Coordinates of C-alpha atoms in Angstrom, one line a residue:
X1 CA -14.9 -25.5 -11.7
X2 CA -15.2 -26.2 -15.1
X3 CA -12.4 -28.6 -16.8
X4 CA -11.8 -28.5 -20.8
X5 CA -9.3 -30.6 -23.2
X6 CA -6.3 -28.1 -23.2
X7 CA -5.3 -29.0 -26.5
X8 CA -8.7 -27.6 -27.4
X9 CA -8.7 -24.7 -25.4
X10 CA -5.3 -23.6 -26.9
X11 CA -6.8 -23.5 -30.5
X12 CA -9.7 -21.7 -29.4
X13 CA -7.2 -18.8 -27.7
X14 CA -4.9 -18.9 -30.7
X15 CA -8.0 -18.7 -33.1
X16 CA -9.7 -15.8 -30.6
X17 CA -6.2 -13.8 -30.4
X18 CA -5.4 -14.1 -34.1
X19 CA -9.2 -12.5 -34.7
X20 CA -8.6 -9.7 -32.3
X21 CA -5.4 -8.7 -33.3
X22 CA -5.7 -8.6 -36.9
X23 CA -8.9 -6.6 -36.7
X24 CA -7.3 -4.4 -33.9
X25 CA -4.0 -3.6 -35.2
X26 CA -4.7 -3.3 -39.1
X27 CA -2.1 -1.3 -40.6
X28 CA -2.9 2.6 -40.7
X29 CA -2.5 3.5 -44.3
X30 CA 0.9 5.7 -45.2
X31 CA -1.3 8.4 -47.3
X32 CA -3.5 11.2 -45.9
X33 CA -3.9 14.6 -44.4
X34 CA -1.4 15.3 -41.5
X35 CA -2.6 18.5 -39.3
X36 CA 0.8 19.2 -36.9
X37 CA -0.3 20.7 -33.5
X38 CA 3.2 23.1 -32.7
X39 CA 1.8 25.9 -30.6
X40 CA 0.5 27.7 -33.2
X41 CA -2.5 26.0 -32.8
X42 CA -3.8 23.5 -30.0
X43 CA -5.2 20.4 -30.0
X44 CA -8.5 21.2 -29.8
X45 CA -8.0 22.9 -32.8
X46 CA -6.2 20.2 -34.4
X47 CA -9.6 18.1 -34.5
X48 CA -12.0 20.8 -35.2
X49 CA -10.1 20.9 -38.2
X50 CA -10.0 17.1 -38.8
X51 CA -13.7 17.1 -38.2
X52 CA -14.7 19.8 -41.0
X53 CA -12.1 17.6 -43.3
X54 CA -14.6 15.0 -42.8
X55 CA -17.9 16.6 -42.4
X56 CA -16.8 18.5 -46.5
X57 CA -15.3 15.4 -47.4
X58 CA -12.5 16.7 -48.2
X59 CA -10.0 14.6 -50.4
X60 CA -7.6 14.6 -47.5
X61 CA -9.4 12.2 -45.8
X62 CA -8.7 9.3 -48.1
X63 CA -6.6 7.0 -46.5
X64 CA -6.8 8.3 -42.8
X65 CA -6.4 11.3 -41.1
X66 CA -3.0 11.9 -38.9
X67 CA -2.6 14.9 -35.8
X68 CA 0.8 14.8 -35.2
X69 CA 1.5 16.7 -31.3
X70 CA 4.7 18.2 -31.5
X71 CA 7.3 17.7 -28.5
X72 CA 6.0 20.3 -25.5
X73 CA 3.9 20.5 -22.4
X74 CA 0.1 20.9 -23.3
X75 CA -1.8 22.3 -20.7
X76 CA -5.5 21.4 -20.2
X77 CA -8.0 23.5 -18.4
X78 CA -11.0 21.7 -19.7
X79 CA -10.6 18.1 -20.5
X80 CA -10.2 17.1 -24.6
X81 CA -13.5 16.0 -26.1
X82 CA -13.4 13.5 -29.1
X83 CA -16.5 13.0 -30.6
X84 CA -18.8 10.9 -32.6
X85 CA -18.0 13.7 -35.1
X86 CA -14.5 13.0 -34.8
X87 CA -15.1 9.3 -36.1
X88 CA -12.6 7.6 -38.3
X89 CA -13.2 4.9 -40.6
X90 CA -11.9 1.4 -41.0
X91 CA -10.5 2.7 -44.4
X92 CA -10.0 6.6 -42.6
X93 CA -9.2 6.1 -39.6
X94 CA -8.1 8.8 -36.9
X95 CA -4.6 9.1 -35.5
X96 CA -3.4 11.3 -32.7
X97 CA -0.1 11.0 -32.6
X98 CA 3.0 12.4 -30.1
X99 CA 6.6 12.9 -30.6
X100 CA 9.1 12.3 -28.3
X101 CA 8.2 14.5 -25.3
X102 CA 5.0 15.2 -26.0
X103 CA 2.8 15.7 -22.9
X104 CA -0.8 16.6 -22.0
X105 CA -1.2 17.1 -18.6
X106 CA -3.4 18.9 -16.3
X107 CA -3.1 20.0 -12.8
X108 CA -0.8 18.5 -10.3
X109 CA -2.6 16.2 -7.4
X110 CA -3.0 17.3 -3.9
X111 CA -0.5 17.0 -1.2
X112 CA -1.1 14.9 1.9
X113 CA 0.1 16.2 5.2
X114 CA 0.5 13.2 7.6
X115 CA -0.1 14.2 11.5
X116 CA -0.5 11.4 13.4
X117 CA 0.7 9.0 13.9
X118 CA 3.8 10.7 12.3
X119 CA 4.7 7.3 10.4
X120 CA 2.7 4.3 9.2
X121 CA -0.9 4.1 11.2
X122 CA -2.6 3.4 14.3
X123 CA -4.7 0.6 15.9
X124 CA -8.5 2.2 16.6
X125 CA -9.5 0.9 19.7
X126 CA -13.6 0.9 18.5
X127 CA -15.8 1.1 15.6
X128 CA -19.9 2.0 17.3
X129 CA -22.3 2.3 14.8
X130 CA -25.0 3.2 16.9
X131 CA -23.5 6.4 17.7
X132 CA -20.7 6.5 14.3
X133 CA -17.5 7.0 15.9
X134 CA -14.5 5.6 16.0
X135 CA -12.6 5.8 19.3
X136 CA -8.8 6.1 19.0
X137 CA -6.4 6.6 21.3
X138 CA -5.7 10.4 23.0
X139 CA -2.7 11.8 20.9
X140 CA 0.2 13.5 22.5
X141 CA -0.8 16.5 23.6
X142 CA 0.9 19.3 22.0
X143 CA -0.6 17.0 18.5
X144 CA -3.8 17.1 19.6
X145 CA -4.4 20.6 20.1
X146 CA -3.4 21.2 16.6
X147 CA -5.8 18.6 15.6
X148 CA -8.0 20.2 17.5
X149 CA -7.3 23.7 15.7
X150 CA -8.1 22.2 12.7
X151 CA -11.8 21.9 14.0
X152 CA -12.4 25.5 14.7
X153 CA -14.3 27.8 14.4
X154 CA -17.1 25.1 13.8
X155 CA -17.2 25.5 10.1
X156 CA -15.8 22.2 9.6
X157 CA -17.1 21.7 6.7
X158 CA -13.7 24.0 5.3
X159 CA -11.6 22.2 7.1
X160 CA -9.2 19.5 5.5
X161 CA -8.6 17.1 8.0
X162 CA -9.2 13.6 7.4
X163 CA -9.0 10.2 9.1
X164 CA -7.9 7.5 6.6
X165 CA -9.6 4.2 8.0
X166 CA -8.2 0.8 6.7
X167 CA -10.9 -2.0 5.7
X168 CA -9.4 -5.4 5.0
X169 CA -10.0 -4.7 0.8
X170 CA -10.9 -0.8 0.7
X171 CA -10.3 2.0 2.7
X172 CA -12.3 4.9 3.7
X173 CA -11.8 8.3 3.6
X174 CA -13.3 10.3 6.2
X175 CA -13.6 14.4 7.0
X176 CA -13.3 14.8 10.8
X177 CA -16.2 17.1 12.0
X178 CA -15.5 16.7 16.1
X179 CA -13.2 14.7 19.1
X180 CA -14.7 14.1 22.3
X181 CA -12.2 13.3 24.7
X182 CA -12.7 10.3 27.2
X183 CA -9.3 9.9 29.2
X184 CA -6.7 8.2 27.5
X185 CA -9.3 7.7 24.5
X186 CA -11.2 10.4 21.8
X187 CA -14.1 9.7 20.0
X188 CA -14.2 11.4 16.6
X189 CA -17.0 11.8 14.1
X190 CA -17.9 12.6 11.0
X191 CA -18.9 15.1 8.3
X192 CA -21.7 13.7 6.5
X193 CA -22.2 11.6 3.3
X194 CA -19.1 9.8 4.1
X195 CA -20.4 9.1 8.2
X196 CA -23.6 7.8 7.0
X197 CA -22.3 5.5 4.4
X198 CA -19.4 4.2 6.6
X199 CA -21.7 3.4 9.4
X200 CA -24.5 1.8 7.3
X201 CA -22.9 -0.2 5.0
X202 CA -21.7 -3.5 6.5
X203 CA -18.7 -4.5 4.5
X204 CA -16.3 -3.3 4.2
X205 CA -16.3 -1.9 7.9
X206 CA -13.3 -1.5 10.1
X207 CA -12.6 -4.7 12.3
X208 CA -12.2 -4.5 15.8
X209 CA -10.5 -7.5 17.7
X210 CA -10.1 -9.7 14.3
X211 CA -7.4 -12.2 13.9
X212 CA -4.5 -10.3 13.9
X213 CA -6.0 -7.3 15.6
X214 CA -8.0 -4.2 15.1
X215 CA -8.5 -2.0 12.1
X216 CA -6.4 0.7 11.6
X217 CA -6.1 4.6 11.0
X218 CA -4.5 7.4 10.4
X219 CA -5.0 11.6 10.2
X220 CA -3.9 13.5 8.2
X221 CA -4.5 17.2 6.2
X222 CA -4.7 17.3 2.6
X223 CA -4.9 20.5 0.4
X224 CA -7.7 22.0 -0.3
X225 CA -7.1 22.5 -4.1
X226 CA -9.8 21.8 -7.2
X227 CA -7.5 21.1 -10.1
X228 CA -8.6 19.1 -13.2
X229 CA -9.3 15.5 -12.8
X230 CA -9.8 14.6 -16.4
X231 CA -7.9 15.3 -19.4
X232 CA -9.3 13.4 -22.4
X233 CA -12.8 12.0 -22.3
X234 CA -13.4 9.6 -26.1
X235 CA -17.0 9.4 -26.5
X236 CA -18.5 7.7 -28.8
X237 CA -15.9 8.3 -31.6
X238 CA -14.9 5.1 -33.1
X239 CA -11.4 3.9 -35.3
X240 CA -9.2 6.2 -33.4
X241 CA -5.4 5.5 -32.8
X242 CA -3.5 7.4 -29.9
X243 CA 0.0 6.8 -29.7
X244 CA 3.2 8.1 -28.1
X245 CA 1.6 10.8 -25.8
X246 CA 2.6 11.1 -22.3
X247 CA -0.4 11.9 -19.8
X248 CA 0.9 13.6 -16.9
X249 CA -0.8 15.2 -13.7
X250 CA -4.2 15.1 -12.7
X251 CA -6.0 15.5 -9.6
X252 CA -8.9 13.3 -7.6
X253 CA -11.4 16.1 -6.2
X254 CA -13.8 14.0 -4.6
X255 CA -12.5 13.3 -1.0
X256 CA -12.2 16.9 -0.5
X257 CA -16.2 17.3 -0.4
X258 CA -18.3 14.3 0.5
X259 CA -15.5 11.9 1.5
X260 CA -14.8 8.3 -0.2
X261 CA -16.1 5.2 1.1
X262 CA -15.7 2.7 -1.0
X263 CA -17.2 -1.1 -1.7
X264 CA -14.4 -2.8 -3.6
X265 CA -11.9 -1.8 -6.4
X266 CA -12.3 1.8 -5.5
X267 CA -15.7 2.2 -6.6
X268 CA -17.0 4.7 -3.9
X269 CA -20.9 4.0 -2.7
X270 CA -23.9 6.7 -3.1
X271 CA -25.9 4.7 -0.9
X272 CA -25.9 1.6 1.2
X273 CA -27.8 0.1 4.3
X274 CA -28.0 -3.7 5.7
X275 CA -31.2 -5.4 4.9
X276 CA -32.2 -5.9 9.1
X277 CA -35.5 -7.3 8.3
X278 CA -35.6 -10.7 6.7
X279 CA -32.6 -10.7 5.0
X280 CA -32.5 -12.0 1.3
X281 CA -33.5 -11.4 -2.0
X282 CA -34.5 -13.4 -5.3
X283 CA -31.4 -14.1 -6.3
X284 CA -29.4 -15.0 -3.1
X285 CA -31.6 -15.4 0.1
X286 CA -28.3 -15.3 2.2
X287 CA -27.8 -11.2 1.1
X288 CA -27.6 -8.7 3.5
X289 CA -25.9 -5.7 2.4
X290 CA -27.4 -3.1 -0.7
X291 CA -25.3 -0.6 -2.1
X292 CA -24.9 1.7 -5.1
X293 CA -21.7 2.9 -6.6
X294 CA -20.6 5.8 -9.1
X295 CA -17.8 4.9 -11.2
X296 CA -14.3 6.6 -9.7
X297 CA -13.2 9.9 -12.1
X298 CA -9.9 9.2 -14.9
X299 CA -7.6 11.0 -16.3
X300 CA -8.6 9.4 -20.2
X301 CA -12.5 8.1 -20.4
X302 CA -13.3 6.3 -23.5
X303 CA -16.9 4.8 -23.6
X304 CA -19.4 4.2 -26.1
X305 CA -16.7 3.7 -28.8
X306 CA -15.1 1.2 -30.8
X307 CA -11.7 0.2 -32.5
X308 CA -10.2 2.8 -30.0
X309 CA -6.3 2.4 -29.4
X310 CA -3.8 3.2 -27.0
X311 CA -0.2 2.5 -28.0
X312 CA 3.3 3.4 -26.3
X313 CA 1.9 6.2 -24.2
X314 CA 2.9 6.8 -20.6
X315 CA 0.7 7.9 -17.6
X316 CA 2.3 9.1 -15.3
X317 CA 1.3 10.8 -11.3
X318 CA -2.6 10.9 -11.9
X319 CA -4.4 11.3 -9.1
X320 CA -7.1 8.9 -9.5
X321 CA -8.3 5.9 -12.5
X322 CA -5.3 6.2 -15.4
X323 CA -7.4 4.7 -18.6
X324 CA -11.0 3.9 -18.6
X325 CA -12.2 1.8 -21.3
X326 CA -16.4 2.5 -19.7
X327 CA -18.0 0.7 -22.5
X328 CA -16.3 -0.1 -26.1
X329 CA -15.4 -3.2 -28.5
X330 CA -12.9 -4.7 -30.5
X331 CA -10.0 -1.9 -28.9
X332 CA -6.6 -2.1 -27.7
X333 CA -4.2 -1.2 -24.7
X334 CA -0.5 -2.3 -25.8
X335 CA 3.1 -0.9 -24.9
X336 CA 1.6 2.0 -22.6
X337 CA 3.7 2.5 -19.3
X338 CA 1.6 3.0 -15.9
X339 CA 3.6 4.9 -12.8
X340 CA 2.7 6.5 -9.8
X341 CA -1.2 6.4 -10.3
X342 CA -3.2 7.2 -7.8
X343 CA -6.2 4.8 -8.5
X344 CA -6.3 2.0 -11.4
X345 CA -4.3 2.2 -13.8
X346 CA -6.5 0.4 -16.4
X347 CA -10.4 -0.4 -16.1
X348 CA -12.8 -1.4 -17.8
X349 CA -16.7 -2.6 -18.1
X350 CA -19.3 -2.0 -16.2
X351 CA -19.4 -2.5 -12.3
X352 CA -23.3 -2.1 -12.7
X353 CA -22.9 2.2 -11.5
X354 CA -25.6 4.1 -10.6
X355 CA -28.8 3.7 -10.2
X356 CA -28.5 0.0 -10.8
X357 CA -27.9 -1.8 -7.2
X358 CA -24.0 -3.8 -7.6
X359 CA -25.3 -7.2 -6.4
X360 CA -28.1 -8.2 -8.7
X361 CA -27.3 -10.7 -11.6
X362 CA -27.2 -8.1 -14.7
X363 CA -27.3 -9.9 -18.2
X364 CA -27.5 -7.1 -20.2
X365 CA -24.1 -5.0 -19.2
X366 CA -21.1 -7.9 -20.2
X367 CA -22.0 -6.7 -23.8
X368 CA -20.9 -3.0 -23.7
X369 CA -17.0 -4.0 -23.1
X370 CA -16.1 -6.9 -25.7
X371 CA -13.2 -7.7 -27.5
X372 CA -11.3 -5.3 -26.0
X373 CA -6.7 -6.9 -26.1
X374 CA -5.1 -5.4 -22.8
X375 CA -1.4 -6.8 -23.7
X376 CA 2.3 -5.5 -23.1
X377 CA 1.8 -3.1 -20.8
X378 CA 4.0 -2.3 -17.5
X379 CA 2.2 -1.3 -14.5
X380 CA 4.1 -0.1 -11.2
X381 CA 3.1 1.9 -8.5
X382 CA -0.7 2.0 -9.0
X383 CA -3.5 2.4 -6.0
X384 CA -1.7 4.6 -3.8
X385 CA -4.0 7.2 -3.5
X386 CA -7.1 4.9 -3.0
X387 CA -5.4 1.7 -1.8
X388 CA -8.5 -0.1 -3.0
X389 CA -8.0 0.4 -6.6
X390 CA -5.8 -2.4 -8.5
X391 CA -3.7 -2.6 -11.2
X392 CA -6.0 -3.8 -14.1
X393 CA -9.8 -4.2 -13.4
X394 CA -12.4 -6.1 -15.6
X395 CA -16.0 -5.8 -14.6
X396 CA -19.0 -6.8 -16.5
X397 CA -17.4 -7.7 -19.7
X398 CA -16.6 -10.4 -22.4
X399 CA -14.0 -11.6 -24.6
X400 CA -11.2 -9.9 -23.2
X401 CA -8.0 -10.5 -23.2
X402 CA -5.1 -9.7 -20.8
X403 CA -1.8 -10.8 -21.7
X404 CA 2.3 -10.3 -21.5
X405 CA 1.5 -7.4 -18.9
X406 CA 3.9 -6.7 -15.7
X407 CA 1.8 -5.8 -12.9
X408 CA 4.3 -4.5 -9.5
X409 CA 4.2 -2.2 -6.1
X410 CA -0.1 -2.6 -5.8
X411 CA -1.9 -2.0 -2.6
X412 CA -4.9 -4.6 -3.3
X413 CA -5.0 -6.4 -6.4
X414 CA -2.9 -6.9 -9.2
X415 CA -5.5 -8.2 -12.0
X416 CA -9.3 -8.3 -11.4
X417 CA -11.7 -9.6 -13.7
X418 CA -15.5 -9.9 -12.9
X419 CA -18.7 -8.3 -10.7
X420 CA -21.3 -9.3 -9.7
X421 CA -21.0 -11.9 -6.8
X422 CA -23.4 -13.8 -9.1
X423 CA -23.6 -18.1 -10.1
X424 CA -26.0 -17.0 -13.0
X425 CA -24.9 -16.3 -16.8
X426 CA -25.1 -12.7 -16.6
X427 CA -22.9 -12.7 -20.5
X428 CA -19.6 -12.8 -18.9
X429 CA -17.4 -15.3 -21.0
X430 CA -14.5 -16.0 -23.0
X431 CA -12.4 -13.9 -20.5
X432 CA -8.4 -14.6 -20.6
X433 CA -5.8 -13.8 -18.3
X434 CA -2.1 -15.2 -20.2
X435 CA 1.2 -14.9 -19.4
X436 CA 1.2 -11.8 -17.2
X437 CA 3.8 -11.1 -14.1
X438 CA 2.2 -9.7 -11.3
X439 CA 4.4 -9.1 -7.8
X440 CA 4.5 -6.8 -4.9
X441 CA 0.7 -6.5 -4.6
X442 CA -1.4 -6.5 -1.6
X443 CA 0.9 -4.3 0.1
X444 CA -1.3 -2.4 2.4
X445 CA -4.9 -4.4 2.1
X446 CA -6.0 -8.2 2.2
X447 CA -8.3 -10.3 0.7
X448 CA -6.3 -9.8 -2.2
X449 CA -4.9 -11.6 -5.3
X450 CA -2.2 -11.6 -7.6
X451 CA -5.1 -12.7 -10.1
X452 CA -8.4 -12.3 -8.6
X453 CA -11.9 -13.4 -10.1
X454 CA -15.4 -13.1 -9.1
X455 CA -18.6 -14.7 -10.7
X456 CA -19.3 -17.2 -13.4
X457 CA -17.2 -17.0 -16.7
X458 CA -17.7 -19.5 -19.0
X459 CA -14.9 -20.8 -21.4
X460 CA -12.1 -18.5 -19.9
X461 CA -8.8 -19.3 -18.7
X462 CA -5.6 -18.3 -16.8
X463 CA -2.7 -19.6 -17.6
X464 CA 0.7 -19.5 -17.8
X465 CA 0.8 -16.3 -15.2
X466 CA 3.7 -15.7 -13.1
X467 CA 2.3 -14.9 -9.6
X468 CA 4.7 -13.9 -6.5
X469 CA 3.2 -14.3 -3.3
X470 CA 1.5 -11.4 -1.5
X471 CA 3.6 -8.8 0.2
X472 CA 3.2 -8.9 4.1
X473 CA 1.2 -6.3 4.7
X474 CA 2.3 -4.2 7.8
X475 CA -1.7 -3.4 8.9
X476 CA -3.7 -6.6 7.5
X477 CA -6.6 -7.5 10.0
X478 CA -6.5 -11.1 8.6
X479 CA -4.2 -13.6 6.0
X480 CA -6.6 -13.5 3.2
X481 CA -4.1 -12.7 0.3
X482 CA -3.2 -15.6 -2.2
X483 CA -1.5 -15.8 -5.3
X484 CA -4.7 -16.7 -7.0
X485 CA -7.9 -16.1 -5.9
X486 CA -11.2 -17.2 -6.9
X487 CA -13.5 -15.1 -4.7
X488 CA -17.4 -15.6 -4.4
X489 CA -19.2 -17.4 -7.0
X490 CA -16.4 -17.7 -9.5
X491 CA -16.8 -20.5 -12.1
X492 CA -16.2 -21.2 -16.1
X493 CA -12.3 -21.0 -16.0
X494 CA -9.7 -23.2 -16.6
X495 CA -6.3 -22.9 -14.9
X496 CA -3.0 -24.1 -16.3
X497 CA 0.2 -23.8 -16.0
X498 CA 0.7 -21.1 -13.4
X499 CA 3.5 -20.0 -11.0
X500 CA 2.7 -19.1 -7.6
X501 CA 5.6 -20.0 -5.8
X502 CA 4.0 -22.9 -3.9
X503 CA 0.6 -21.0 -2.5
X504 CA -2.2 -22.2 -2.3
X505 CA -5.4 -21.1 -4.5
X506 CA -8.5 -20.8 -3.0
X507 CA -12.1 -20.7 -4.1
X508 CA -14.4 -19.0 -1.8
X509 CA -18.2 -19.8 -2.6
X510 CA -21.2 -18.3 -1.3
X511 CA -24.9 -18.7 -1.1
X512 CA -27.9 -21.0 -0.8
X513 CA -25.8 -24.9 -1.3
X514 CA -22.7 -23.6 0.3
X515 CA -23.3 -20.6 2.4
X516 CA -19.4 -20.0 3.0
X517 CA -17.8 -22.4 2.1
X518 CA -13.8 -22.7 0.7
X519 CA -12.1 -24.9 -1.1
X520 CA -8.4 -25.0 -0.9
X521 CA -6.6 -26.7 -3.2
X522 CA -3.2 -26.8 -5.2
X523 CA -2.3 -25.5 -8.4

């Protein structure tokens, strides 16, 4: 790992922080048009009329262009769309402003109905992926015949049951399509992407007989409802300000018709299979698995933008990704409020999506998400719908900074930054994780981190974090959960002046001079 003079590397971040702030954060000028959104028009409205403003040139342009969202509930039924048309200027820029109260919600997210076990989960007692099931033990019987019900007739495809399977660092998600009993045991299937995927892919997989036991489960019904998943989707607008809103209510649609299997960070896979034959390609001869991964819905998308803020809002009981910042530069995230979100609350980058394969060493996708200041934000309760989402995640992305943020009550990770599983310089650099708090993470998964990095970095840091140690998670197959960890490939950082409570970091390398080897040493 690389080592620099820390007196040097502090200049550099207080040079690289001054530059992004004052270019993120200019002051929005006092002067301008002011369209107020009170229910005699909607917001919608409100922008098609800041967008002819600009397109006539109208004089109430100069000096910025303010929508001011009076205190009320604002319903969507179609997400918001904001433009390229809808472009400020670095003179003119765009502000979407809320008052006190203001919220833009959607739909609220599906309700879970656990059956068995009644609390917690269950130990499966096999995982066969020669003939994909999973073999659990015989519920109770008066439980098991309205499992059963559930099943019939045989259009199964209608039904809602689900078995939620626990995978070290995802889970899956899986529609039940039959049981076959076998004494004291039931093998259950699978509808079908999800039984294909699950059975093909090798990791994550369930774990039968690991260190601390087998992988676990549990069934359950969940209501079959298509409400809105998004509610604002940014693209390819640029110098756009949205402050003080509170985003509320939105739902996650996918599980209810192809399942969710997911590779890591609650990215679901498209398609996967182990190499059997000659395992190995190019770039790492040791490779075995290929998979491709759409990226997960979110309640507010922005992508292809720039100079795009978010400042003082809440989101709040979304049922899936909170913000998305896809693909934009020089932006901010500061003073928002995360609760009860069902995936992660703030991502970012590219995780190499569809149809590029997740494991090659991209150079061309770090680019897309630079300069972008993730700073004062409080995160709690994130990843409990999809336990393999995390608080903040970084993919493919470069001079990024994530600072003074509180990160609590996580079921994987608290901050990830990186992709790729990669040695190479693939354009991922200048990356910097300061002074955040993260505890109570890696509550229900391991191989987790407080911090947690993957792939070369050059010239970034983390320092001056304050890490509590992992939470003892009830169903963990394994101990793999630290307060910092440096997972396969990770190089280019400097670490300083970290608390972790007296755990250990460990660096877990891969591939052709170290096939699986870990270093363990102390901060």
């Amino acid at each position: 790992m690389r080592t620099i003079n820390r007196t040097a590397c502090s200049q550099h971040l207080a040079l690289l922080y001054m530059l992004l702030t004052a270019s993120l954060t200019a002051s929005v000028p006092a002067w301008g048009g002011e369209i107020v959104v009170d229910g005699s028009c909607s917001i919608a409205d409100a922008l098609r009329q800041a967008r002819e403003w600009r397109r006539t040139g109208d004089k109430r342009c100069e000096g910025g262009i303010t929508i001011t969202i009076k205190a009320g509930r604002y319903y969507m039924q179609e997400p918001l769309l904001i433009r390229p048309e809808d472009s400020g200027t670095k003179e003119s820029p765009l502000t979407i402003r809320g008052e006190q109260g203001t919220v833009v919600c959607g739909d609220p997210r599906q309700q879970h109905t656990q059956l068995w076990p009644e609390e917690g989960m269950a130990r499966m007692l096999d995982f066969d992926t020669a003939t994909r099931t999973i073999t659990i033990p015989k519920p109770p019987s008066p439980t098991f015949s309205l499992l059963s019900s559930l099943l019939s007739p045989p259009t199964a495809h209608l039904s809602s049951l689900e078995m939620v399977v626990h995978q070290r660092w995802a889970i899956a998600i899986l529609r039940v399509k039959a049981f076959s009993v076998h004494g004291d045991s039931v093998a259950v299937t699978f509808m079908e992407p999800e039984s294909r995927l699950e059975f093909e892919h090798p990791w994550p997989q369930p774990v039968i007989n690991g260190e601390k036991g087998s992988s676990s489960f549990m069934l359950r019904t969940t209501e079959l409802r298509y409400g809105i998943e998004q509610l604002v989707v940014l693209d390819g607008a640029n110098y756009v300000t949205v402050e003080g809103i509170t985003f509320e209510h939105s739902c996650w649609n996918r599980p209810l018709h192809k399942g969710h299997v997911a590779l890591q960070g609650g990215f679901p896979i498209v398609d996967a299979y182990k190499l059997k034959d000659k395992p190995g390609l190019p770039w790492d001869e040791n490779l075995e698995n290929q998979a491709w991964v759409e990226r997960p819905v979110s309640a507010v998308t922005v992508r292809n933008a720039s100079h795009v803020n978010f400042t003082k809002c809440r989101f709040q009981h979304l049922g899936a990704t909170a913000l998305d910042y896809e693909s934009t530069k020089w932006s901010t995230v500061e003073g928002c409020t995360f609760e009860d979100i069902g995936g992660t609350a703030i991502l970012a980058g590219s995780f190499a999506e569809w149809p590029r394969e997740v494991h090659c060493p991209y150079s061309d996708l770090a680019g897309q998400c630079s300069a972008l200041v993730i700073k004062g934000n409080t995160i709690h309760d994130a990843a409990n719908e999809d336990w393999g989402a995390v608080g903040i995640g970084c993919g493919y992305a470069n001079f990024v900074i994530i600072a003074n943020n509180t990160v609590s009550h996580v079921n994987y990770s608290g901050i990830c930054v990186g992709w790729g599983w990669t040695p190479k310089y693939t354009g991922m650099e200048n990356n910097h994780i300061i002074n955040n708090k993260v505890s109570d993470y890696a509550r229900q998964l391991y191989d987790a981190g407080g911090i947690y990095t993957l792939s070369n970095q050059p010239q970034s840091t983390i320092s001056d974090n304050q890490i509590a140690q992992p939470y003892p998670a009830p169903y963990a197959t394994n101990d793999r959960a630290f307060c910092i960890y440096l997972d396969a490939r990770t190089d280019g950082f400097t670490i300083s002046n970290n608390t972790t409570e007296g755990r250990l970091i460990r660096r877990k390398e891969t591939g052709v001079n170290n096939p699986g080897k870990e270093l363990i040493f102390k901060q």
